PDB file of C-alpha atoms in Angstrom:
ATOM      1  CA  GLU U   1      39.303 -84.163-143.972  1.00 95.00           C
ATOM      2  CA  VAL U   2      35.835 -84.470-145.501  1.00 97.00           C
ATOM      3  CA  HIS U   3      33.913 -87.417-144.099  1.00 98.00           C
ATOM      4  CA  LEU U   4      30.447 -88.610-145.150  1.00 98.00           C
ATOM      5  CA  VAL U   5      28.927 -91.583-143.329  1.00 98.00           C
ATOM      6  CA  GLU U   6      25.612 -93.031-144.445  1.00 98.00           C
ATOM      7  CA  SER U   7      23.330 -95.171-142.311  1.00 98.00           C
ATOM      8  CA  GLY U   8      19.792 -96.514-142.295  1.00 98.00           C
ATOM      9  CA  GLY U   9      19.973 -99.051-145.089  1.00 97.00           C
ATOM     10  CA  ASP U  10      17.911-102.159-144.413  1.00 96.00           C
ATOM     11  CA  LEU U  11      15.693-104.882-145.844  1.00 98.00           C
ATOM     12  CA  VAL U  12      12.215-103.514-146.537  1.00 98.00           C
ATOM     13  CA  GLN U  13       9.160-104.949-148.247  1.00 97.00           C
ATOM     14  CA  PRO U  14       7.794-103.504-151.488  1.00 97.00           C
ATOM     15  CA  GLY U  15       5.549-100.569-150.671  1.00 97.00           C
ATOM     16  CA  GLY U  16       7.411 -99.883-147.452  1.00 98.00           C
ATOM     17  CA  SER U  17       9.324 -96.841-146.222  1.00 98.00           C
ATOM     18  CA  LEU U  18      12.836 -96.148-145.030  1.00 98.00           C
ATOM     19  CA  ARG U  19      14.879 -93.135-143.965  1.00 98.00           C
ATOM     20  CA  LEU U  20      18.535 -92.847-144.831  1.00 98.00           C
ATOM     21  CA  SER U  21      20.894 -90.549-142.942  1.00 98.00           C
ATOM     22  CA  CYS U  22      24.282 -89.090-143.776  1.00 98.00           C
ATOM     23  CA  ALA U  23      26.544 -87.597-141.125  1.00 98.00           C
ATOM     24  CA  ALA U  24      28.954 -85.003-142.494  1.00 98.00           C
ATOM     25  CA  SER U  25      32.170 -83.770-140.933  1.00 98.00           C
ATOM     26  CA  GLY U  26      35.433 -82.057-141.863  1.00 97.00           C
ATOM     27  CA  PHE U  27      33.844 -79.114-143.692  1.00 97.00           C
ATOM     28  CA  THR U  28      31.279 -76.349-143.179  1.00 97.00           C
ATOM     29  CA  PHE U  29      28.203 -78.387-144.048  1.00 97.00           C
ATOM     30  CA  SER U  30      25.873 -75.413-144.435  1.00 96.00           C
ATOM     31  CA  ASN U  31      28.002 -74.030-147.296  1.00 95.00           C
ATOM     32  CA  TYR U  32      27.505 -76.977-149.661  1.00 95.00           C
ATOM     33  CA  GLY U  33      24.778 -78.557-151.711  1.00 94.00           C
ATOM     34  CA  MET U  34      24.378 -82.293-151.184  1.00 96.00           C
ATOM     35  CA  HIS U  35      23.264 -85.226-153.313  1.00 96.00           C
ATOM     36  CA  TRP U  36      22.029 -88.779-153.068  1.00 98.00           C
ATOM     37  CA  VAL U  37      23.242 -91.132-155.800  1.00 98.00           C
ATOM     38  CA  ARG U  38      22.444 -94.836-155.987  1.00 98.00           C
ATOM     39  CA  GLN U  39      23.904 -97.921-157.613  1.00 98.00           C
ATOM     40  CA  ALA U  40      21.871-101.061-158.214  1.00 98.00           C
ATOM     41  CA  PRO U  41      23.754-104.367-157.968  1.00 96.00           C
ATOM     42  CA  GLY U  42      26.127-104.703-160.929  1.00 96.00           C
ATOM     43  CA  LYS U  43      24.915-101.440-162.477  1.00 97.00           C
ATOM     44  CA  GLY U  44      26.198 -97.911-162.914  1.00 97.00           C
ATOM     45  CA  LEU U  45      25.656 -94.758-160.908  1.00 98.00           C
ATOM     46  CA  GLU U  46      22.186 -93.224-160.947  1.00 98.00           C
ATOM     47  CA  TYR U  47      21.314 -89.745-159.724  1.00 97.00           C
ATOM     48  CA  VAL U  48      18.564 -89.613-157.097  1.00 97.00           C
ATOM     49  CA  SER U  49      18.238 -86.169-155.508  1.00 96.00           C
ATOM     50  CA  THR U  50      19.914 -82.841-154.657  1.00 95.00           C
ATOM     51  CA  ILE U  51      19.374 -80.277-151.940  1.00 94.00           C
ATOM     52  CA  SER U  52      20.872 -76.780-151.920  1.00 93.00           C
ATOM     53  CA  SER U  53      23.078 -75.553-149.102  1.00 94.00           C
ATOM     54  CA  THR U  54      20.214 -73.816-147.304  1.00 94.00           C
ATOM     55  CA  GLY U  55      17.688 -76.518-148.025  1.00 94.00           C
ATOM     56  CA  GLY U  56      15.580 -74.054-149.944  1.00 94.00           C
ATOM     57  CA  SER U  57      15.831 -75.904-153.253  1.00 93.00           C
ATOM     58  CA  THR U  58      15.421 -79.595-153.902  1.00 95.00           C
ATOM     59  CA  TYR U  59      15.600 -81.668-157.081  1.00 94.00           C
ATOM     60  CA  TYR U  60      14.677 -85.238-157.872  1.00 96.00           C
ATOM     61  CA  ALA U  61      15.169 -87.794-160.600  1.00 95.00           C
ATOM     62  CA  ASN U  62      11.910 -88.623-162.355  1.00 95.00           C
ATOM     63  CA  SER U  63      12.186 -92.208-161.095  1.00 96.00           C
ATOM     64  CA  VAL U  64      11.783 -91.134-157.442  1.00 98.00           C
ATOM     65  CA  LYS U  65       9.782 -87.904-157.717  1.00 97.00           C
ATOM     66  CA  GLY U  66       6.765 -87.971-155.436  1.00 97.00           C
ATOM     67  CA  ARG U  67       8.066 -90.952-153.455  1.00 98.00           C
ATOM     68  CA  PHE U  68      11.364 -89.708-151.984  1.00 98.00           C
ATOM     69  CA  THR U  69      12.071 -86.541-149.975  1.00 98.00           C
ATOM     70  CA  ILE U  70      15.507 -85.077-149.381  1.00 98.00           C
ATOM     71  CA  SER U  71      16.159 -82.852-146.373  1.00 98.00           C
ATOM     72  CA  ARG U  72      18.981 -81.562-144.234  1.00 98.00           C
ATOM     73  CA  ASP U  73      19.713 -80.325-140.718  1.00 98.00           C
ATOM     74  CA  ASN U  74      22.503 -77.776-140.926  1.00 98.00           C
ATOM     75  CA  SER U  75      22.641 -77.437-137.140  1.00 98.00           C
ATOM     76  CA  ASN U  76      23.659 -81.068-136.814  1.00 98.00           C
ATOM     77  CA  ASN U  77      25.454 -81.570-140.135  1.00 98.00           C
ATOM     78  CA  MET U  78      23.012 -84.215-141.279  1.00 98.00           C
ATOM     79  CA  LEU U  79      21.515 -85.126-144.656  1.00 98.00           C
ATOM     80  CA  TYR U  80      18.443 -87.316-145.013  1.00 98.00           C
ATOM     81  CA  LEU U  81      16.518 -89.228-147.645  1.00 98.00           C
ATOM     82  CA  GLN U  82      12.983 -90.278-146.764  1.00 98.00           C
ATOM     83  CA  MET U  83      11.992 -93.091-149.103  1.00 98.00           C
ATOM     84  CA  GLY U  84       8.391 -94.213-149.541  1.00 96.00           C
ATOM     85  CA  SER U  85       6.372 -96.579-151.749  1.00 97.00           C
ATOM     86  CA  LEU U  86       9.546 -98.552-152.269  1.00 98.00           C
ATOM     87  CA  ARG U  87       9.830-100.772-155.332  1.00 98.00           C
ATOM     88  CA  THR U  88      12.155-103.639-156.128  1.00 97.00           C
ATOM     89  CA  GLU U  89      13.924-101.381-158.625  1.00 97.00           C
ATOM     90  CA  ASP U  90      14.890 -99.046-155.751  1.00 98.00           C
ATOM     91  CA  MET U  91      17.178-101.732-154.372  1.00 98.00           C
ATOM     92  CA  ALA U  92      20.690-100.314-154.450  1.00 98.00           C
ATOM     93  CA  VAL U  93      23.616 -98.938-152.522  1.00 98.00           C
ATOM     94  CA  TYR U  94      22.786 -95.323-151.728  1.00 98.00           C
ATOM     95  CA  TYR U  95      25.645 -92.851-151.605  1.00 98.00           C
ATOM     96  CA  CYS U  96      25.642 -89.461-149.938  1.00 98.00           C
ATOM     97  CA  ALA U  97      27.798 -87.027-151.889  1.00 97.00           C
ATOM     98  CA  ARG U  98      28.914 -83.438-151.568  1.00 97.00           C
ATOM     99  CA  ASP U  99      28.493 -80.820-154.261  1.00 94.00           C
ATOM    100  CA  CYS U 100      31.540 -78.697-155.015  1.00 92.00           C
ATOM    101  CA  SER U 101      29.780 -75.499-153.925  1.00 85.00           C
ATOM    102  CA  SER U 102      26.660 -73.945-152.458  1.00 70.00           C
ATOM    103  CA  ALA U 103      25.194 -73.796-155.920  1.00 70.00           C
ATOM    104  CA  ILE U 104      25.036 -76.774-158.221  1.00 80.00           C
ATOM    105  CA  CYS U 105      28.178 -78.181-159.766  1.00 89.00           C
ATOM    106  CA  TYR U 106      30.056 -81.430-159.687  1.00 92.00           C
ATOM    107  CA  THR U 107      30.318 -84.062-156.952  1.00 95.00           C
ATOM    108  CA  ASP U 108      33.636 -83.849-155.137  1.00 95.00           C
ATOM    109  CA  TYR U 109      33.292 -86.207-152.172  1.00 97.00           C
ATOM    110  CA  TRP U 110      31.436 -89.489-151.670  1.00 98.00           C
ATOM    111  CA  GLY U 111      30.383 -91.487-148.652  1.00 98.00           C
ATOM    112  CA  GLN U 112      30.914 -95.243-148.394  1.00 98.00           C
ATOM    113  CA  GLY U 113      27.265 -96.069-149.114  1.00 98.00           C
ATOM    114  CA  THR U 114      24.404 -97.872-147.379  1.00 98.00           C
ATOM    115  CA  LEU U 115      22.539-100.845-148.860  1.00 98.00           C
ATOM    116  CA  VAL U 116      18.780-100.785-149.333  1.00 98.00           C
ATOM    117  CA  THR U 117      17.210-104.143-150.120  1.00 98.00           C
ATOM    118  CA  VAL U 118      13.593-104.220-151.286  1.00 97.00           C
ATOM    119  CA  SER U 119      12.149-107.708-151.208  1.00 96.00           C
ATOM    120  CA  SER U 120       9.192-109.611-149.852  1.00 94.00           C
TER     121      SER U 120
ATOM    122  CA  GLN W   1      18.843 -82.811-170.460  1.00 89.00           C
ATOM    123  CA  PRO W   2      22.439 -83.778-171.275  1.00 94.00           C
ATOM    124  CA  VAL W   3      23.390 -87.393-172.024  1.00 96.00           C
ATOM    125  CA  LEU W   4      26.877 -88.817-171.491  1.00 97.00           C
ATOM    126  CA  THR W   5      28.132 -91.745-173.563  1.00 98.00           C
ATOM    127  CA  GLN W   6      31.052 -93.945-172.539  1.00 98.00           C
ATOM    128  CA  SER W   7      32.548 -97.117-173.999  1.00 94.00           C
ATOM    129  CA  SER W   8      31.648-100.119-171.871  1.00 94.00           C
ATOM    130  CA  SER W   9      35.117-101.533-171.409  1.00 95.00           C
ATOM    131  CA  ALA W  10      38.841-101.215-172.106  1.00 95.00           C
ATOM    132  CA  SER W  11      41.760-103.589-171.533  1.00 96.00           C
ATOM    133  CA  VAL W  12      45.290-102.258-171.356  1.00 96.00           C
ATOM    134  CA  SER W  13      48.676-103.627-170.350  1.00 96.00           C
ATOM    135  CA  LEU W  14      50.456-102.756-167.136  1.00 96.00           C
ATOM    136  CA  GLY W  15      52.745 -99.752-167.562  1.00 96.00           C
ATOM    137  CA  SER W  16      51.058 -98.500-170.721  1.00 97.00           C
ATOM    138  CA  SER W  17      48.640 -95.588-171.192  1.00 97.00           C
ATOM    139  CA  VAL W  18      44.912 -95.424-171.851  1.00 97.00           C
ATOM    140  CA  LYS W  19      42.581 -92.629-172.949  1.00 98.00           C
ATOM    141  CA  LEU W  20      38.963 -93.014-171.848  1.00 98.00           C
ATOM    142  CA  THR W  21      36.242 -91.040-173.626  1.00 98.00           C
ATOM    143  CA  CYS W  22      33.038 -89.438-172.416  1.00 98.00           C
ATOM    144  CA  THR W  23      30.890 -87.861-175.150  1.00 98.00           C
ATOM    145  CA  LEU W  24      28.336 -85.147-174.480  1.00 97.00           C
ATOM    146  CA  SER W  25      25.059 -85.132-176.363  1.00 96.00           C
ATOM    147  CA  SER W  26      24.198 -82.629-179.074  1.00 94.00           C
ATOM    148  CA  GLY W  27      23.520 -79.181-177.657  1.00 93.00           C
ATOM    149  CA  HIS W  28      25.637 -79.786-174.602  1.00 94.00           C
ATOM    150  CA  ARG W  29      29.153 -79.646-176.049  1.00 95.00           C
ATOM    151  CA  SER W  30      30.265 -76.815-173.753  1.00 94.00           C
ATOM    152  CA  TYR W  31      29.366 -78.579-170.515  1.00 95.00           C
ATOM    153  CA  ILE W  32      31.877 -79.157-167.759  1.00 95.00           C
ATOM    154  CA  ILE W  33      32.157 -82.734-166.598  1.00 97.00           C
ATOM    155  CA  ALA W  34      33.725 -84.583-163.688  1.00 98.00           C
ATOM    156  CA  TRP W  35      35.517 -87.930-163.771  1.00 98.00           C
ATOM    157  CA  HIS W  36      35.110 -90.460-160.953  1.00 98.00           C
ATOM    158  CA  GLN W  37      36.879 -93.751-160.258  1.00 98.00           C
ATOM    159  CA  GLN W  38      35.242 -96.722-158.567  1.00 98.00           C
ATOM    160  CA  GLN W  39      37.576 -99.541-157.612  1.00 98.00           C
ATOM    161  CA  PRO W  40      35.981-102.979-157.082  1.00 96.00           C
ATOM    162  CA  GLY W  41      33.868-103.112-153.921  1.00 96.00           C
ATOM    163  CA  LYS W  42      34.535 -99.469-153.048  1.00 97.00           C
ATOM    164  CA  ALA W  43      32.679 -96.172-153.173  1.00 98.00           C
ATOM    165  CA  PRO W  44      33.321 -93.801-156.071  1.00 98.00           C
ATOM    166  CA  ARG W  45      36.165 -91.310-155.778  1.00 98.00           C
ATOM    167  CA  TYR W  46      36.286 -87.907-157.445  1.00 98.00           C
ATOM    168  CA  LEU W  47      39.237 -87.590-159.848  1.00 98.00           C
ATOM    169  CA  MET W  48      38.883 -84.265-161.646  1.00 98.00           C
ATOM    170  CA  LYS W  49      36.741 -81.545-163.083  1.00 97.00           C
ATOM    171  CA  LEU W  50      37.237 -81.036-166.842  1.00 97.00           C
ATOM    172  CA  GLU W  51      36.155 -78.006-168.882  1.00 96.00           C
ATOM    173  CA  ASP W  52      35.482 -77.758-172.605  1.00 96.00           C
ATOM    174  CA  SER W  53      38.719 -75.769-172.937  1.00 96.00           C
ATOM    175  CA  GLY W  54      40.655 -78.799-171.688  1.00 96.00           C
ATOM    176  CA  ASN W  55      41.484 -77.182-168.368  1.00 97.00           C
ATOM    177  CA  TYR W  56      41.167 -79.611-165.511  1.00 97.00           C
ATOM    178  CA  ASN W  57      41.427 -79.571-161.709  1.00 95.00           C
ATOM    179  CA  LYS W  58      42.218 -82.783-159.881  1.00 96.00           C
ATOM    180  CA  GLY W  59      40.983 -83.851-156.508  1.00 95.00           C
ATOM    181  CA  SER W  60      43.184 -84.188-153.484  1.00 93.00           C
ATOM    182  CA  GLY W  61      45.690 -87.029-153.732  1.00 95.00           C
ATOM    183  CA  VAL W  62      44.995 -87.922-157.357  1.00 97.00           C
ATOM    184  CA  PRO W  63      48.298 -89.080-158.896  1.00 96.00           C
ATOM    185  CA  ASP W  64      50.053 -87.108-161.607  1.00 97.00           C
ATOM    186  CA  ARG W  65      49.493 -90.088-163.936  1.00 97.00           C
ATOM    187  CA  PHE W  66      45.888 -88.924-164.344  1.00 98.00           C
ATOM    188  CA  SER W  67      45.151 -86.068-166.747  1.00 98.00           C
ATOM    189  CA  GLY W  68      42.250 -84.662-168.712  1.00 98.00           C
ATOM    190  CA  SER W  69      41.670 -83.114-172.125  1.00 98.00           C
ATOM    191  CA  SER W  70      38.762 -82.095-174.368  1.00 97.00           C
ATOM    192  CA  SER W  71      37.895 -81.945-178.051  1.00 96.00           C
ATOM    193  CA  GLY W  72      34.462 -80.735-179.130  1.00 95.00           C
ATOM    194  CA  ALA W  73      31.876 -82.849-177.372  1.00 97.00           C
ATOM    195  CA  ASP W  74      34.447 -85.357-176.169  1.00 97.00           C
ATOM    196  CA  ARG W  75      36.010 -85.321-172.725  1.00 98.00           C
ATOM    197  CA  TYR W  76      39.013 -87.546-172.106  1.00 98.00           C
ATOM    198  CA  LEU W  77      40.636 -89.118-169.100  1.00 98.00           C
ATOM    199  CA  THR W  78      44.188 -90.250-169.757  1.00 98.00           C
ATOM    200  CA  ILE W  79      45.976 -92.571-167.357  1.00 98.00           C
ATOM    201  CA  SER W  80      49.673 -93.121-167.996  1.00 97.00           C
ATOM    202  CA  ASN W  81      51.997 -95.800-166.606  1.00 97.00           C
ATOM    203  CA  LEU W  82      49.004 -97.952-165.705  1.00 97.00           C
ATOM    204  CA  GLN W  83      49.117 -99.753-162.378  1.00 96.00           C
ATOM    205  CA  PHE W  84      47.034-102.712-161.202  1.00 96.00           C
ATOM    206  CA  GLU W  85      45.304-100.375-158.741  1.00 96.00           C
ATOM    207  CA  ASP W  86      43.928 -98.392-161.700  1.00 97.00           C
ATOM    208  CA  GLU W  87      41.699-101.338-162.584  1.00 97.00           C
ATOM    209  CA  ALA W  88      38.284 -99.852-161.874  1.00 98.00           C
ATOM    210  CA  ASP W  89      35.086 -98.473-163.314  1.00 98.00           C
ATOM    211  CA  TYR W  90      35.344 -94.886-164.509  1.00 98.00           C
ATOM    212  CA  TYR W  91      32.285 -92.636-164.671  1.00 98.00           C
ATOM    213  CA  CYS W  92      31.779 -89.164-166.079  1.00 98.00           C
ATOM    214  CA  GLU W  93      29.222 -86.793-164.579  1.00 98.00           C
ATOM    215  CA  THR W  94      27.607 -83.567-165.682  1.00 97.00           C
ATOM    216  CA  TRP W  95      24.725 -81.402-164.551  1.00 94.00           C
ATOM    217  CA  ASP W  96      22.394 -78.565-165.351  1.00 87.00           C
ATOM    218  CA  THR W  97      19.864 -76.630-163.306  1.00 80.00           C
ATOM    219  CA  ASN W  98      17.486 -79.464-162.563  1.00 78.00           C
ATOM    220  CA  ASN W  99      19.383 -82.583-163.508  1.00 85.00           C
ATOM    221  CA  ARG W 100      22.542 -84.499-162.810  1.00 92.00           C
ATOM    222  CA  VAL W 101      23.591 -87.312-165.098  1.00 96.00           C
ATOM    223  CA  PHE W 102      26.236 -89.993-165.139  1.00 97.00           C
ATOM    224  CA  GLY W 103      27.656 -91.859-168.065  1.00 98.00           C
ATOM    225  CA  GLY W 104      27.222 -95.609-168.145  1.00 98.00           C
ATOM    226  CA  GLY W 105      30.806 -96.143-167.014  1.00 98.00           C
ATOM    227  CA  THR W 106      33.881 -97.742-168.564  1.00 98.00           C
ATOM    228  CA  LYS W 107      35.295-100.869-166.989  1.00 98.00           C
ATOM    229  CA  LEU W 108      39.090-100.687-167.222  1.00 98.00           C
ATOM    230  CA  THR W 109      41.040-103.930-166.975  1.00 97.00           C
ATOM    231  CA  VAL W 110      44.803-103.855-166.477  1.00 96.00           C
ATOM    232  CA  LEU W 111      46.464-106.906-168.018  1.00 93.00           C
TER     233      LEU W 111
END
């Protein structure tokens, strides 16, 4: 069974940094692209970032480009999101999600999410 | 970049059927989409992949009451014999090389 467990969410001040982690299990992690998707309180889903199965390609939403970095450790089945220069509008539940393949297609599994609060 | 448009809400009676719509922007009518369900207080759940031909593939454990269809730029999610547990937000998703987009979501209320 596919399992994605996020961690690292916390209260951080504007301008601060945070690293989110996602532990994957139940599938061959190195065969799949992975995404981060966020949801602000009471709002819809918003795409954040994608990394290819090998880590060789990364993509970002314009709203986080230059501030966030996605990475992965295929040896340990881990996905990361390094977040910097945080703004109040970055406050959201962040979901780790699996792509349906090694290339880019739809999201077929979601984690339970981790809450990032940005406030002074 | 594709844009997905969804109605904001729908209210339907228990036991009846509902057809939710996700509309692709001009120039993107052939795109495949995915439907996701988010029950209150829970993470999203993948429901199905839906092609422009109307072919769809459901995720593991998705009830037979859920089906998909397509017409032009419109992608539909039909839920029959509505249950209280179907009360949720429903999102469509699509992607291209450098982007992934979600529709604004439809809030489904079961009366």
